[in-house]
PDB file of C-alpha atoms in Angstrom:
ATOM      1  CA  TRP A   1     -18.685  15.039   6.329  1.00 72.00           C
ATOM      2  CA  THR A   2     -21.551  16.985   4.928  1.00 77.00           C
ATOM      3  CA  LYS A   3     -22.152  16.991   1.169  1.00 78.00           C
ATOM      4  CA  ALA A   4     -20.356  20.334   0.907  1.00 82.00           C
ATOM      5  CA  ALA A   5     -17.286  18.986   2.616  1.00 80.00           C
ATOM      6  CA  GLN A   6     -17.238  15.971   0.335  1.00 79.00           C
ATOM      7  CA  TRP A   7     -17.569  18.283  -2.653  1.00 85.00           C
ATOM      8  CA  LEU A   8     -14.436  20.113  -1.346  1.00 86.00           C
ATOM      9  CA  GLY A   9     -12.569  16.787  -1.441  1.00 86.00           C
ATOM     10  CA  LEU A  10     -12.735  15.660   2.163  1.00 81.00           C
ATOM     11  CA  ARG A  11     -12.900  11.818   2.243  1.00 78.00           C
ATOM     12  CA  PRO A  12     -15.401  10.065   4.473  1.00 74.00           C
ATOM     13  CA  ALA A  13     -14.306   8.965   7.914  1.00 72.00           C
ATOM     14  CA  PHE A  14     -15.949   6.319  10.018  1.00 72.00           C
ATOM     15  CA  ARG A  15     -15.427   5.144  13.603  1.00 71.00           C
ATOM     16  CA  LEU A  16     -16.478   1.700  14.863  1.00 73.00           C
ATOM     17  CA  ASP A  17     -17.471   2.114  18.485  1.00 74.00           C
ATOM     18  CA  ARG A  18     -18.517  -1.425  19.472  1.00 77.00           C
ATOM     19  CA  ILE A  19     -18.639  -5.065  18.252  1.00 78.00           C
ATOM     20  CA  SER A  20     -21.323  -7.406  19.500  1.00 78.00           C
ATOM     21  CA  GLY A  21     -22.451 -11.027  19.008  1.00 76.00           C
ATOM     22  CA  ARG A  22     -25.731 -12.679  18.421  1.00 73.00           C
ATOM     23  CA  TYR A  23     -27.295 -15.884  19.431  1.00 76.00           C
ATOM     24  CA  TYR A  24     -28.680 -18.783  17.283  1.00 72.00           C
ATOM     25  CA  THR A  25     -32.080 -18.926  18.910  1.00 77.00           C
ATOM     26  CA  LEU A  26     -34.688 -16.218  19.726  1.00 76.00           C
ATOM     27  CA  GLU A  27     -34.811 -17.516  23.378  1.00 83.00           C
ATOM     28  CA  GLN A  28     -31.042 -17.020  23.781  1.00 82.00           C
ATOM     29  CA  GLU A  29     -31.217 -13.595  22.184  1.00 77.00           C
ATOM     30  CA  THR A  30     -33.875 -12.444  24.513  1.00 82.00           C
ATOM     31  CA  GLN A  31     -32.631 -14.116  27.711  1.00 87.00           C
ATOM     32  CA  ALA A  32     -28.844 -14.626  27.615  1.00 85.00           C
ATOM     33  CA  ALA A  33     -26.246 -12.077  28.598  1.00 85.00           C
ATOM     34  CA  ARG A  34     -25.338  -9.674  25.763  1.00 80.00           C
ATOM     35  CA  THR A  35     -21.779  -9.829  24.363  1.00 82.00           C
ATOM     36  CA  VAL A  36     -20.648  -6.323  23.492  1.00 83.00           C
ATOM     37  CA  TYR A  37     -17.111  -5.074  23.284  1.00 82.00           C
ATOM     38  CA  SER A  38     -16.296  -1.343  23.281  1.00 81.00           C
ATOM     39  CA  LEU A  39     -13.947  -0.089  20.624  1.00 77.00           C
ATOM     40  CA  GLU A  40     -14.014   3.502  21.888  1.00 73.00           C
ATOM     41  CA  PRO A  41     -10.631   5.081  22.342  1.00 70.00           C
ATOM     42  CA  LYS A  42      -9.707   5.418  26.056  1.00 72.00           C
ATOM     43  CA  GLU A  43      -8.854   9.171  25.795  1.00 71.00           C
ATOM     44  CA  ALA A  44      -8.722  11.561  22.986  1.00 65.00           C
ATOM     45  CA  PRO A  45      -7.787  15.229  23.156  1.00 68.00           C
ATOM     46  CA  ILE A  46     -10.915  16.186  21.164  1.00 69.00           C
ATOM     47  CA  ASP A  47     -13.698  13.777  20.344  1.00 69.00           C
ATOM     48  CA  MET A  48     -15.122  15.301  17.118  1.00 67.00           C
ATOM     49  CA  TRP A  49     -17.763  12.647  16.816  1.00 68.00           C
ATOM     50  CA  SER A  50     -19.363  13.185  20.260  1.00 68.00           C
ATOM     51  CA  LEU A  51     -18.944  16.967  19.904  1.00 70.00           C
ATOM     52  CA  SER A  52     -20.707  17.038  16.549  1.00 70.00           C
ATOM     53  CA  ARG A  53     -23.600  14.945  17.861  1.00 67.00           C
ATOM     54  CA  ARG A  54     -24.167  17.488  20.658  1.00 70.00           C
ATOM     55  CA  GLN A  55     -23.436  20.613  18.653  1.00 67.00           C
ATOM     56  CA  SER A  56     -25.517  20.853  15.477  1.00 66.00           C
ATOM     57  CA  TRP A  57     -23.947  24.201  14.531  1.00 64.00           C
ATOM     58  CA  LEU A  58     -20.528  22.655  13.719  1.00 69.00           C
ATOM     59  CA  PRO A  59     -19.938  23.332  10.039  1.00 73.00           C
ATOM     60  CA  LEU A  60     -18.967  20.447   7.572  1.00 72.00           C
ATOM     61  CA  ILE A  61     -19.274  17.656  10.194  1.00 73.00           C
ATOM     62  CA  GLU A  62     -22.171  15.204  10.086  1.00 71.00           C
ATOM     63  CA  ALA A  63     -22.107  12.447  12.743  1.00 65.00           C
ATOM     64  CA  ARG A  64     -24.720   9.709  12.443  1.00 64.00           C
ATOM     65  CA  GLN A  65     -25.542   6.539  14.276  1.00 64.00           C
ATOM     66  CA  GLY A  66     -25.006   3.723  11.852  1.00 64.00           C
ATOM     67  CA  ALA A  67     -26.773   0.363  11.570  1.00 65.00           C
ATOM     68  CA  GLY A  68     -25.271  -2.911  12.433  1.00 69.00           C
ATOM     69  CA  VAL A  69     -24.677  -5.830  10.001  1.00 71.00           C
ATOM     70  CA  TYR A  70     -24.449  -9.413  11.122  1.00 76.00           C
ATOM     71  CA  LEU A  71     -22.115 -11.896   9.357  1.00 81.00           C
ATOM     72  CA  PRO A  72     -21.643 -15.603   9.962  1.00 83.00           C
ATOM     73  CA  MET A  73     -18.569 -16.334  12.004  1.00 79.00           C
ATOM     74  CA  HIS A  74     -17.020 -19.636  11.066  1.00 85.00           C
ATOM     75  CA  ASP A  75     -13.570 -20.904  11.985  1.00 90.00           C
ATOM     76  CA  GLY A  76     -11.118 -19.547   9.368  1.00 93.00           C
ATOM     77  CA  ALA A  77     -13.657 -17.123   7.740  1.00 92.00           C
ATOM     78  CA  LYS A  78     -12.269 -13.786   6.911  1.00 94.00           C
ATOM     79  CA  PHE A  79     -14.148 -10.654   5.865  1.00 93.00           C
ATOM     80  CA  LYS A  80     -12.894  -7.359   4.428  1.00 92.00           C
ATOM     81  CA  VAL A  81     -14.562  -4.069   5.354  1.00 86.00           C
ATOM     82  CA  LEU A  82     -14.647  -1.490   2.568  1.00 85.00           C
ATOM     83  CA  MET A  83     -15.226   2.263   3.155  1.00 78.00           C
ATOM     84  CA  LYS A  84     -17.669   3.882   0.712  1.00 78.00           C
ATOM     85  CA  SER A  85     -18.977   7.411   0.777  1.00 69.00           C
ATOM     86  CA  THR A  86     -22.406   6.023   2.038  1.00 71.00           C
ATOM     87  CA  GLY A  87     -20.952   3.725   4.750  1.00 74.00           C
ATOM     88  CA  LEU A  88     -18.959   0.606   5.448  1.00 79.00           C
ATOM     89  CA  ILE A  89     -19.560  -2.664   3.491  1.00 85.00           C
ATOM     90  CA  ALA A  90     -18.373  -6.029   4.621  1.00 87.00           C
ATOM     91  CA  GLN A  91     -17.564  -8.700   2.031  1.00 92.00           C
ATOM     92  CA  PRO A  92     -16.250 -12.332   2.276  1.00 94.00           C
ATOM     93  CA  ALA A  93     -12.389 -12.365   1.813  1.00 96.00           C
ATOM     94  CA  ASN A  94     -11.833 -16.165   1.499  1.00 96.00           C
ATOM     95  CA  ASP A  95     -13.566 -19.340   0.417  1.00 95.00           C
ATOM     96  CA  ILE A  96     -14.605 -20.281   3.988  1.00 95.00           C
ATOM     97  CA  ALA A  97     -16.361 -16.957   4.461  1.00 94.00           C
ATOM     98  CA  GLN A  98     -17.976 -17.162   0.962  1.00 94.00           C
ATOM     99  CA  ARG A  99     -19.359 -20.657   1.778  1.00 93.00           C
ATOM    100  CA  ALA A 100     -20.588 -19.433   5.152  1.00 91.00           C
ATOM    101  CA  MET A 101     -22.458 -16.591   3.409  1.00 90.00           C
ATOM    102  CA  VAL A 102     -24.173 -19.053   1.053  1.00 90.00           C
ATOM    103  CA  THR A 103     -25.269 -21.451   3.756  1.00 85.00           C
ATOM    104  CA  TRP A 104     -26.161 -18.833   6.341  1.00 77.00           C
ATOM    105  CA  GLN A 105     -29.860 -18.255   6.991  1.00 63.00           C
TER     106      GLN A 105
END
């Protein structure tokens, strides 16, 4: 939402559209097949996100492309995703995830 809509009390809304993986080495990252999985809904009566990106005149709606965040994926690691007015924040949700964050480079 725009600042005016947030001032009116509308809460932020986010939509994850894809999830992707990374490789350990630069060579793999540049040469191996990309792992990307779409999270887009199959069909929606009205897709406000796409519409607002194409139509800048729509009031109160502000759709932006977000940035990706990479987290270490270890067996048993769990992360929670928090929604803030400025975006989504991922945090470790168990000891395994916390240790993975500390040792991750």
